[in-house]
PDB file of C-alpha atoms in Angstrom:
ATOM      1  CA  MET A   1      34.057 -57.318  72.340  1.00  0.00           C
ATOM      2  CA  TRP A   2      36.548 -55.519  74.555  1.00  0.00           C
ATOM      3  CA  GLY A   3      39.497 -56.553  72.178  1.00  0.00           C
ATOM      4  CA  CYS A   4      37.772 -54.123  69.592  1.00  0.00           C
ATOM      5  CA  VAL A   5      37.957 -50.779  71.851  1.00  0.00           C
ATOM      6  CA  PRO A   6      41.332 -50.147  70.787  1.00  0.00           C
ATOM      7  CA  ALA A   7      40.481 -50.599  67.245  1.00  0.00           C
ATOM      8  CA  ILE A   8      37.581 -48.655  67.605  1.00  0.00           C
ATOM      9  CA  ARG A   9      39.815 -45.716  69.708  1.00  0.00           C
ATOM     10  CA  ALA A  10      42.076 -45.639  66.526  1.00  0.00           C
ATOM     11  CA  ILE A  11      39.443 -45.603  64.007  1.00  0.00           C
ATOM     12  CA  SER A  12      38.077 -42.297  65.760  1.00  0.00           C
ATOM     13  CA  LEU A  13      41.469 -40.632  66.099  1.00  0.00           C
ATOM     14  CA  ALA A  14      41.971 -41.441  62.491  1.00  0.00           C
ATOM     15  CA  LEU A  15      38.489 -40.095  61.768  1.00  0.00           C
ATOM     16  CA  ALA A  16      38.749 -36.766  64.200  1.00  0.00           C
ATOM     17  CA  ALA A  17      42.408 -36.304  62.359  1.00  0.00           C
ATOM     18  CA  TRP A  18      40.407 -36.358  58.539  1.00  0.00           C
ATOM     19  CA  LEU A  19      37.942 -33.597  59.519  1.00  0.00           C
ATOM     20  CA  PHE A  20      40.445 -31.297  61.239  1.00  0.00           C
ATOM     21  CA  THR A  21      42.846 -31.683  57.999  1.00  0.00           C
ATOM     22  CA  GLY A  22      39.472 -31.012  55.881  1.00  0.00           C
ATOM     23  CA  LEU A  23      38.459 -28.370  57.841  1.00  0.00           C
ATOM     24  CA  ALA A  24      42.096 -26.780  57.456  1.00  0.00           C
ATOM     25  CA  ALA A  25      42.382 -26.854  53.703  1.00  0.00           C
ATOM     26  CA  GLY A  26      38.777 -25.605  53.381  1.00  0.00           C
ATOM     27  CA  ALA A  27      39.196 -22.874  55.910  1.00  0.00           C
ATOM     28  CA  GLU A  28      39.486 -19.582  53.344  1.00  0.00           C
ATOM     29  CA  THR A  29      42.569 -17.794  52.623  1.00  0.00           C
ATOM     30  CA  PRO A  30      42.384 -13.671  52.537  1.00  0.00           C
ATOM     31  CA  PRO A  31      42.341 -12.648  49.013  1.00  0.00           C
ATOM     32  CA  GLY A  32      46.050 -11.124  48.175  1.00  0.00           C
ATOM     33  CA  ARG A  33      44.291  -8.947  45.094  1.00  0.00           C
ATOM     34  CA  VAL A  34      41.276  -6.732  45.974  1.00  0.00           C
ATOM     35  CA  VAL A  35      39.843  -4.432  43.502  1.00  0.00           C
ATOM     36  CA  SER A  36      37.140  -2.137  44.551  1.00  0.00           C
ATOM     37  CA  ILE A  37      34.890  -0.474  42.068  1.00  0.00           C
ATOM     38  CA  ASN A  38      32.386   1.491  44.034  1.00  0.00           C
ATOM     39  CA  LEU A  39      33.015   4.862  45.976  1.00  0.00           C
ATOM     40  CA  CYS A  40      31.868   3.190  49.175  1.00  0.00           C
ATOM     41  CA  THR A  41      33.533  -0.034  49.070  1.00  0.00           C
ATOM     42  CA  ASP A  42      36.762   1.922  47.742  1.00  0.00           C
ATOM     43  CA  GLN A  43      36.722   3.673  51.476  1.00  0.00           C
ATOM     44  CA  LEU A  44      35.505   1.150  53.491  1.00  0.00           C
ATOM     45  CA  ALA A  45      38.482  -1.693  52.150  1.00  0.00           C
ATOM     46  CA  MET A  46      41.259   1.401  52.154  1.00  0.00           C
ATOM     47  CA  MET A  47      40.088   1.571  56.200  1.00  0.00           C
ATOM     48  CA  LEU A  48      40.132  -2.046  56.513  1.00  0.00           C
ATOM     49  CA  ALA A  49      43.024  -4.032  53.922  1.00  0.00           C
ATOM     50  CA  ALA A  50      46.033  -5.372  54.614  1.00  0.00           C
ATOM     51  CA  PRO A  51      49.473  -3.571  53.270  1.00  0.00           C
ATOM     52  CA  GLY A  52      49.773  -4.367  49.716  1.00  0.00           C
ATOM     53  CA  GLN A  53      46.138  -6.543  49.750  1.00  0.00           C
ATOM     54  CA  LEU A  54      43.971  -3.424  47.817  1.00  0.00           C
ATOM     55  CA  VAL A  55      45.412  -2.912  44.464  1.00  0.00           C
ATOM     56  CA  SER A  56      42.554  -0.415  42.743  1.00  0.00           C
ATOM     57  CA  VAL A  57      40.174   1.643  43.848  1.00  0.00           C
ATOM     58  CA  SER A  58      37.283   3.218  41.750  1.00  0.00           C
ATOM     59  CA  TYR A  59      38.386   6.958  40.265  1.00  0.00           C
ATOM     60  CA  LEU A  60      35.821   8.683  42.495  1.00  0.00           C
ATOM     61  CA  ALA A  61      37.885   7.863  45.260  1.00  0.00           C
ATOM     62  CA  ARG A  62      39.876  10.871  44.306  1.00  0.00           C
ATOM     63  CA  ASP A  63      36.889  12.983  43.988  1.00  0.00           C
ATOM     64  CA  PRO A  64      37.480  15.349  47.062  1.00  0.00           C
ATOM     65  CA  MET A  65      33.175  16.270  46.468  1.00  0.00           C
ATOM     66  CA  SER A  66      32.716  12.518  46.761  1.00  0.00           C
ATOM     67  CA  SER A  67      35.280  10.918  48.719  1.00  0.00           C
ATOM     68  CA  ALA A  68      36.212  11.392  52.374  1.00  0.00           C
ATOM     69  CA  MET A  69      39.828   9.758  51.677  1.00  0.00           C
ATOM     70  CA  VAL A  70      41.088  11.580  48.786  1.00  0.00           C
ATOM     71  CA  ALA A  71      44.633  11.666  49.893  1.00  0.00           C
ATOM     72  CA  ASP A  72      44.573   7.927  51.087  1.00  0.00           C
ATOM     73  CA  ALA A  73      43.445   7.137  47.513  1.00  0.00           C
ATOM     74  CA  ALA A  74      46.240   8.786  46.079  1.00  0.00           C
ATOM     75  CA  ALA A  75      48.198   5.573  46.757  1.00  0.00           C
ATOM     76  CA  TYR A  76      46.088   3.094  44.799  1.00  0.00           C
ATOM     77  CA  PRO A  77      45.914   3.170  40.770  1.00  0.00           C
ATOM     78  CA  PRO A  78      42.553   4.266  39.974  1.00  0.00           C
ATOM     79  CA  ASN A  79      39.768   2.184  37.862  1.00  0.00           C
ATOM     80  CA  ARG A  80      36.973   3.509  36.228  1.00  0.00           C
ATOM     81  CA  GLY A  81      34.743   0.239  36.668  1.00  0.00           C
ATOM     82  CA  LEU A  82      35.466  -1.302  33.486  1.00  0.00           C
ATOM     83  CA  ALA A  83      35.421  -4.994  33.187  1.00  0.00           C
ATOM     84  CA  GLU A  84      38.402  -5.638  30.845  1.00  0.00           C
ATOM     85  CA  ASP A  85      40.580  -2.932  32.736  1.00  0.00           C
ATOM     86  CA  VAL A  86      39.424  -4.965  36.353  1.00  0.00           C
ATOM     87  CA  PHE A  87      40.063  -8.217  34.791  1.00  0.00           C
ATOM     88  CA  LEU A  88      43.473  -7.583  33.816  1.00  0.00           C
ATOM     89  CA  LEU A  89      44.548  -6.663  37.372  1.00  0.00           C
ATOM     90  CA  GLN A  90      43.899 -10.253  38.273  1.00  0.00           C
ATOM     91  CA  PRO A  91      41.636  -9.907  41.031  1.00  0.00           C
ATOM     92  CA  ASP A  92      41.036 -12.531  43.695  1.00  0.00           C
ATOM     93  CA  LEU A  93      38.157 -10.470  45.005  1.00  0.00           C
ATOM     94  CA  VAL A  94      36.349  -7.596  43.589  1.00  0.00           C
ATOM     95  CA  VAL A  95      34.461  -5.322  45.956  1.00  0.00           C
ATOM     96  CA  ALA A  96      31.154  -3.761  44.040  1.00  0.00           C
ATOM     97  CA  GLY A  97      27.877  -1.548  45.228  1.00  0.00           C
ATOM     98  CA  ALA A  98      24.484  -3.527  44.800  1.00  0.00           C
ATOM     99  CA  TRP A  99      23.575  -1.006  42.418  1.00  0.00           C
ATOM    100  CA  THR A 100      26.478   0.344  40.485  1.00  0.00           C
ATOM    101  CA  THR A 101      28.371  -0.811  37.296  1.00  0.00           C
ATOM    102  CA  PRO A 102      26.070  -4.167  37.363  1.00  0.00           C
ATOM    103  CA  ALA A 103      27.061  -5.298  33.928  1.00  0.00           C
ATOM    104  CA  THR A 104      30.699  -5.349  35.063  1.00  0.00           C
ATOM    105  CA  ALA A 105      30.200  -7.080  38.052  1.00  0.00           C
ATOM    106  CA  ALA A 106      28.433  -9.553  36.055  1.00  0.00           C
ATOM    107  CA  MET A 107      30.685 -10.233  33.425  1.00  0.00           C
ATOM    108  CA  LEU A 108      33.578 -10.370  36.130  1.00  0.00           C
ATOM    109  CA  GLU A 109      31.771 -13.236  37.328  1.00  0.00           C
ATOM    110  CA  ARG A 110      31.043 -15.013  33.909  1.00  0.00           C
ATOM    111  CA  LEU A 111      34.629 -15.136  33.459  1.00  0.00           C
ATOM    112  CA  GLY A 112      35.097 -16.822  37.156  1.00  0.00           C
ATOM    113  CA  VAL A 113      36.283 -13.449  39.042  1.00  0.00           C
ATOM    114  CA  ARG A 114      34.596 -13.463  42.718  1.00  0.00           C
ATOM    115  CA  VAL A 115      32.359 -10.140  43.225  1.00  0.00           C
ATOM    116  CA  GLU A 116      30.659  -9.088  46.523  1.00  0.00           C
ATOM    117  CA  ARG A 117      28.422  -6.301  46.212  1.00  0.00           C
ATOM    118  CA  PHE A 118      27.820  -4.121  49.556  1.00  0.00           C
ATOM    119  CA  GLY A 119      24.022  -2.020  49.456  1.00  0.00           C
ATOM    120  CA  ILE A 120      22.944   1.281  50.847  1.00  0.00           C
ATOM    121  CA  ALA A 121      24.126   1.433  54.509  1.00  0.00           C
ATOM    122  CA  ALA A 122      21.729   3.991  56.182  1.00  0.00           C
ATOM    123  CA  THR A 123      21.736   3.305  60.152  1.00  0.00           C
ATOM    124  CA  PRO A 124      24.061   2.355  62.911  1.00  0.00           C
ATOM    125  CA  GLU A 125      23.447  -1.361  62.754  1.00  0.00           C
ATOM    126  CA  GLU A 126      23.769  -1.411  58.673  1.00  0.00           C
ATOM    127  CA  ILE A 127      27.023   0.442  58.833  1.00  0.00           C
ATOM    128  CA  THR A 128      28.788  -1.971  61.378  1.00  0.00           C
ATOM    129  CA  GLY A 129      27.308  -4.994  59.371  1.00  0.00           C
ATOM    130  CA  GLN A 130      29.165  -3.591  56.574  1.00  0.00           C
ATOM    131  CA  ILE A 131      32.499  -2.846  58.513  1.00  0.00           C
ATOM    132  CA  ARG A 132      32.277  -6.623  59.806  1.00  0.00           C
ATOM    133  CA  ARG A 133      31.408  -8.038  56.245  1.00  0.00           C
ATOM    134  CA  MET A 134      34.240  -6.314  54.580  1.00  0.00           C
ATOM    135  CA  GLY A 135      36.762  -7.156  57.445  1.00  0.00           C
ATOM    136  CA  ALA A 136      35.560 -11.050  57.291  1.00  0.00           C
ATOM    137  CA  LEU A 137      36.232 -10.750  53.377  1.00  0.00           C
ATOM    138  CA  LEU A 138      39.675  -9.621  53.759  1.00  0.00           C
ATOM    139  CA  GLY A 139      40.860 -11.390  56.841  1.00  0.00           C
ATOM    140  CA  ARG A 140      40.744  -8.690  59.028  1.00  0.00           C
ATOM    141  CA  ASP A 141      38.135  -9.508  61.438  1.00  0.00           C
ATOM    142  CA  PRO A 142      39.993  -7.894  64.807  1.00  0.00           C
ATOM    143  CA  GLU A 143      40.334  -4.849  62.875  1.00  0.00           C
ATOM    144  CA  ALA A 144      36.973  -4.717  61.657  1.00  0.00           C
ATOM    145  CA  GLU A 145      35.627  -5.471  64.574  1.00  0.00           C
ATOM    146  CA  ALA A 146      37.685  -2.494  66.524  1.00  0.00           C
ATOM    147  CA  MET A 147      36.094  -0.258  63.934  1.00  0.00           C
ATOM    148  CA  ALA A 148      33.120  -1.193  64.585  1.00  0.00           C
ATOM    149  CA  ASN A 149      32.801  -1.080  68.338  1.00  0.00           C
ATOM    150  CA  ARG A 150      34.528   2.780  68.263  1.00  0.00           C
ATOM    151  CA  PHE A 151      31.931   3.905  65.613  1.00  0.00           C
ATOM    152  CA  LEU A 152      28.924   2.187  67.851  1.00  0.00           C
ATOM    153  CA  ASP A 153      30.279   4.023  71.268  1.00  0.00           C
ATOM    154  CA  ASP A 154      30.710   7.500  69.132  1.00  0.00           C
ATOM    155  CA  VAL A 155      27.351   7.385  67.906  1.00  0.00           C
ATOM    156  CA  ALA A 156      26.256   6.499  71.363  1.00  0.00           C
ATOM    157  CA  ARG A 157      27.796   9.686  73.158  1.00  0.00           C
ATOM    158  CA  LEU A 158      26.551  11.507  69.999  1.00  0.00           C
ATOM    159  CA  ALA A 159      23.117  10.138  70.590  1.00  0.00           C
ATOM    160  CA  ALA A 160      22.863  11.138  74.371  1.00  0.00           C
ATOM    161  CA  SER A 161      24.151  14.256  73.812  1.00  0.00           C
ATOM    162  CA  ALA A 162      21.633  15.124  70.854  1.00  0.00           C
ATOM    163  CA  ALA A 163      18.843  13.981  73.431  1.00  0.00           C
ATOM    164  CA  ALA A 164      20.017  16.211  76.053  1.00  0.00           C
ATOM    165  CA  ALA A 165      20.035  19.716  73.812  1.00  0.00           C
ATOM    166  CA  PRO A 166      17.991  18.938  70.704  1.00  0.00           C
ATOM    167  CA  ARG A 167      18.709  21.733  68.473  1.00  0.00           C
ATOM    168  CA  GLY A 168      15.184  21.853  66.404  1.00  0.00           C
ATOM    169  CA  ARG A 169      13.935  20.990  63.060  1.00  0.00           C
ATOM    170  CA  ALA A 170      16.185  20.807  59.843  1.00  0.00           C
ATOM    171  CA  ALA A 171      15.520  20.223  56.149  1.00  0.00           C
ATOM    172  CA  THR A 172      17.695  19.253  53.399  1.00  0.00           C
ATOM    173  CA  TYR A 173      17.758  20.764  50.126  1.00  0.00           C
ATOM    174  CA  HIS A 174      19.661  19.441  47.165  1.00  0.00           C
ATOM    175  CA  ALA A 175      19.705  20.308  43.148  1.00  0.00           C
ATOM    176  CA  ASN A 176      16.402  19.914  42.008  1.00  0.00           C
ATOM    177  CA  GLY A 177      14.674  20.794  45.484  1.00  0.00           C
ATOM    178  CA  PHE A 178      15.266  17.158  46.555  1.00  0.00           C
ATOM    179  CA  THR A 179      14.751  16.302  50.025  1.00  0.00           C
ATOM    180  CA  SER A 180      16.094  13.362  52.123  1.00  0.00           C
ATOM    181  CA  GLY A 181      13.559  11.297  53.796  1.00  0.00           C
ATOM    182  CA  THR A 182      13.365   9.936  57.624  1.00  0.00           C
ATOM    183  CA  GLY A 183      15.652   6.353  57.559  1.00  0.00           C
ATOM    184  CA  GLU A 184      18.050   7.808  55.049  1.00  0.00           C
ATOM    185  CA  LEU A 185      21.477   8.383  55.879  1.00  0.00           C
ATOM    186  CA  SER A 186      21.059  12.311  56.017  1.00  0.00           C
ATOM    187  CA  ASP A 187      18.365  11.877  58.612  1.00  0.00           C
ATOM    188  CA  LEU A 188      20.813   9.770  60.519  1.00  0.00           C
ATOM    189  CA  ILE A 189      23.278  12.607  60.565  1.00  0.00           C
ATOM    190  CA  LEU A 190      21.033  15.102  61.366  1.00  0.00           C
ATOM    191  CA  SER A 191      19.601  13.249  64.243  1.00  0.00           C
ATOM    192  CA  LEU A 192      22.972  12.826  65.923  1.00  0.00           C
ATOM    193  CA  ALA A 193      23.570  16.615  65.683  1.00  0.00           C
ATOM    194  CA  GLY A 194      20.211  17.143  67.906  1.00  0.00           C
ATOM    195  CA  TYR A 195      18.143  18.219  64.590  1.00  0.00           C
ATOM    196  CA  ARG A 196      14.558  16.375  63.773  1.00  0.00           C
ATOM    197  CA  ASN A 197      14.434  16.173  60.103  1.00  0.00           C
ATOM    198  CA  ILE A 198      11.077  17.724  58.945  1.00  0.00           C
ATOM    199  CA  ALA A 199      10.384  15.527  56.114  1.00  0.00           C
ATOM    200  CA  ASP A 200       7.628  13.455  57.805  1.00  0.00           C
ATOM    201  CA  GLU A 201       5.244  16.522  58.962  1.00  0.00           C
ATOM    202  CA  ILE A 202       5.024  17.685  55.211  1.00  0.00           C
ATOM    203  CA  GLY A 203       4.585  14.619  53.860  1.00  0.00           C
ATOM    204  CA  LEU A 204       7.874  13.439  52.354  1.00  0.00           C
ATOM    205  CA  SER A 205       8.842  10.443  54.434  1.00  0.00           C
ATOM    206  CA  THR A 206      10.362   8.928  51.790  1.00  0.00           C
ATOM    207  CA  GLY A 207      12.121  11.897  50.584  1.00  0.00           C
ATOM    208  CA  GLY A 208      11.267  13.212  46.779  1.00  0.00           C
ATOM    209  CA  HIS A 209      10.708  17.082  45.454  1.00  0.00           C
ATOM    210  CA  LEU A 210      10.547  19.657  48.183  1.00  0.00           C
ATOM    211  CA  PRO A 211       8.838  23.108  46.690  1.00  0.00           C
ATOM    212  CA  LEU A 212      10.372  25.747  47.776  1.00  0.00           C
ATOM    213  CA  GLU A 213       7.489  27.643  49.011  1.00  0.00           C
ATOM    214  CA  THR A 214       6.821  24.611  51.423  1.00  0.00           C
ATOM    215  CA  LEU A 215      10.031  24.392  52.587  1.00  0.00           C
ATOM    216  CA  VAL A 216       9.823  28.531  53.486  1.00  0.00           C
ATOM    217  CA  LEU A 217       6.094  27.875  54.906  1.00  0.00           C
ATOM    218  CA  ALA A 218       7.654  25.154  57.161  1.00  0.00           C
ATOM    219  CA  VAL A 219      10.264  27.707  58.837  1.00  0.00           C
ATOM    220  CA  PRO A 220      13.066  24.877  59.848  1.00  0.00           C
ATOM    221  CA  ASP A 221      15.847  26.196  62.476  1.00  0.00           C
ATOM    222  CA  LEU A 222      18.253  24.587  59.642  1.00  0.00           C
ATOM    223  CA  VAL A 223      18.558  24.167  55.965  1.00  0.00           C
ATOM    224  CA  VAL A 224      21.090  21.679  54.784  1.00  0.00           C
ATOM    225  CA  THR A 225      21.519  22.062  50.924  1.00  0.00           C
ATOM    226  CA  GLY A 226      24.023  20.038  48.605  1.00  0.00           C
ATOM    227  CA  GLU A 227      27.333  20.967  47.871  1.00  0.00           C
ATOM    228  CA  ARG A 228      27.412  23.253  44.628  1.00  0.00           C
ATOM    229  CA  PHE A 229      29.653  21.757  41.771  1.00  0.00           C
ATOM    230  CA  PRO A 230      32.016  24.063  39.701  1.00  0.00           C
ATOM    231  CA  GLY A 231      30.292  25.783  36.743  1.00  0.00           C
ATOM    232  CA  VAL A 232      26.720  26.612  36.242  1.00  0.00           C
ATOM    233  CA  SER A 233      23.765  24.274  36.587  1.00  0.00           C
ATOM    234  CA  ARG A 234      20.176  25.308  36.754  1.00  0.00           C
ATOM    235  CA  SER A 235      19.151  22.169  38.728  1.00  0.00           C
ATOM    236  CA  GLU A 236      21.549  23.928  41.606  1.00  0.00           C
ATOM    237  CA  ASP A 237      20.114  27.436  41.218  1.00  0.00           C
ATOM    238  CA  VAL A 238      17.319  26.668  43.502  1.00  0.00           C
ATOM    239  CA  MET A 239      19.595  26.157  46.751  1.00  0.00           C
ATOM    240  CA  GLY A 240      20.851  29.719  46.138  1.00  0.00           C
ATOM    241  CA  HIS A 241      17.687  31.300  46.290  1.00  0.00           C
ATOM    242  CA  PRO A 242      17.247  34.355  48.179  1.00  0.00           C
ATOM    243  CA  SER A 243      14.579  33.054  50.166  1.00  0.00           C
ATOM    244  CA  LEU A 244      16.599  30.889  52.276  1.00  0.00           C
ATOM    245  CA  ASP A 245      19.416  33.510  53.133  1.00  0.00           C
ATOM    246  CA  HIS A 246      16.443  34.873  55.219  1.00  0.00           C
ATOM    247  CA  LEU A 247      14.733  31.646  56.342  1.00  0.00           C
ATOM    248  CA  ALA A 248      17.198  29.677  58.479  1.00  0.00           C
ATOM    249  CA  ALA A 249      20.868  29.037  59.290  1.00  0.00           C
ATOM    250  CA  ARG A 250      22.492  27.366  56.553  1.00  0.00           C
ATOM    251  CA  ALA A 251      25.073  24.035  55.954  1.00  0.00           C
ATOM    252  CA  GLU A 252      26.396  22.269  53.058  1.00  0.00           C
ATOM    253  CA  THR A 253      27.024  18.591  52.880  1.00  0.00           C
ATOM    254  CA  ASP A 254      30.392  17.528  52.066  1.00  0.00           C
ATOM    255  CA  ALA A 255      32.063  13.759  51.306  1.00  0.00           C
ATOM    256  CA  GLY A 256      31.225  12.661  54.812  1.00  0.00           C
ATOM    257  CA  TRP A 257      27.627  12.415  53.771  1.00  0.00           C
ATOM    258  CA  VAL A 258      27.806  10.625  50.845  1.00  0.00           C
ATOM    259  CA  CYS A 259      28.461   6.940  52.244  1.00  0.00           C
ATOM    260  CA  GLY A 260      27.298   5.087  55.349  1.00  0.00           C
ATOM    261  CA  LEU A 261      31.031   4.802  56.896  1.00  0.00           C
ATOM    262  CA  PRO A 262      32.558   6.367  60.334  1.00  0.00           C
ATOM    263  CA  HIS A 263      33.054   9.569  58.478  1.00  0.00           C
ATOM    264  CA  ILE A 264      29.697  10.544  59.186  1.00  0.00           C
ATOM    265  CA  LEU A 265      30.827  11.433  62.621  1.00  0.00           C
ATOM    266  CA  SER A 266      33.007  14.172  60.880  1.00  0.00           C
ATOM    267  CA  ALA A 267      29.759  15.375  59.343  1.00  0.00           C
ATOM    268  CA  VAL A 268      27.638  15.208  62.652  1.00  0.00           C
ATOM    269  CA  GLU A 269      30.578  17.278  64.434  1.00  0.00           C
ATOM    270  CA  GLY A 270      30.351  19.723  61.373  1.00  0.00           C
ATOM    271  CA  LEU A 271      26.595  20.304  62.106  1.00  0.00           C
ATOM    272  CA  ARG A 272      27.044  20.605  65.712  1.00  0.00           C
ATOM    273  CA  GLU A 273      29.682  23.543  65.246  1.00  0.00           C
TER     274      GLU A 273
END
């Protein structure tokens, strides 16, 4: 019986070595060629990717009315989210939005390309979750963890400041009279700036069309309108109605309001100022 011990020990060591080799072989190598086809994943990938790892972002990343990283995006070839163009870039990984370019994402997957979809992030937990997920996908976990922790620290600081000095009631008012509900990204920005979204009290907790008369009668302390696009649009006329000039302080959204990213902190500071 005792003579079997060396043999058992040798077998155990061999098994452990085999398992270690298998685990090492199964360890995922970070993708060398990453393509983003969504505005929000564009910016998140640009913030976290290693030099040379990200090879293309969507054309929207260069739009100053949508993107908070226009200058950074100039360094990357743009794509328009077309499956043919993306496939020719020979990506190891494509990051996309859950609700944008679904046909492109599906076709790329049929062609054997790995596609990872990101949903909408509207809370600090969802935002940091997406930061950490992108970091894991790119093999940049330490950088992502540091970014997430910095963001949470800033959120805690702003939340404490907002609680100590509330600034009153606010409403968002966009094209066609659309307002954002509670729980949306705009609501988080308002809250961190010290304002309370009036959506709940006017019966639009999930957002929707806000009649101008209802907005005027609610008498908010702040009205945040969408940034107006060049040219003429009847859908945006309501945002410039004269009654708003006499109703409350005014502010406009900018690219920092579009995606659930650390850039919302700049939007918060803008409202506070």
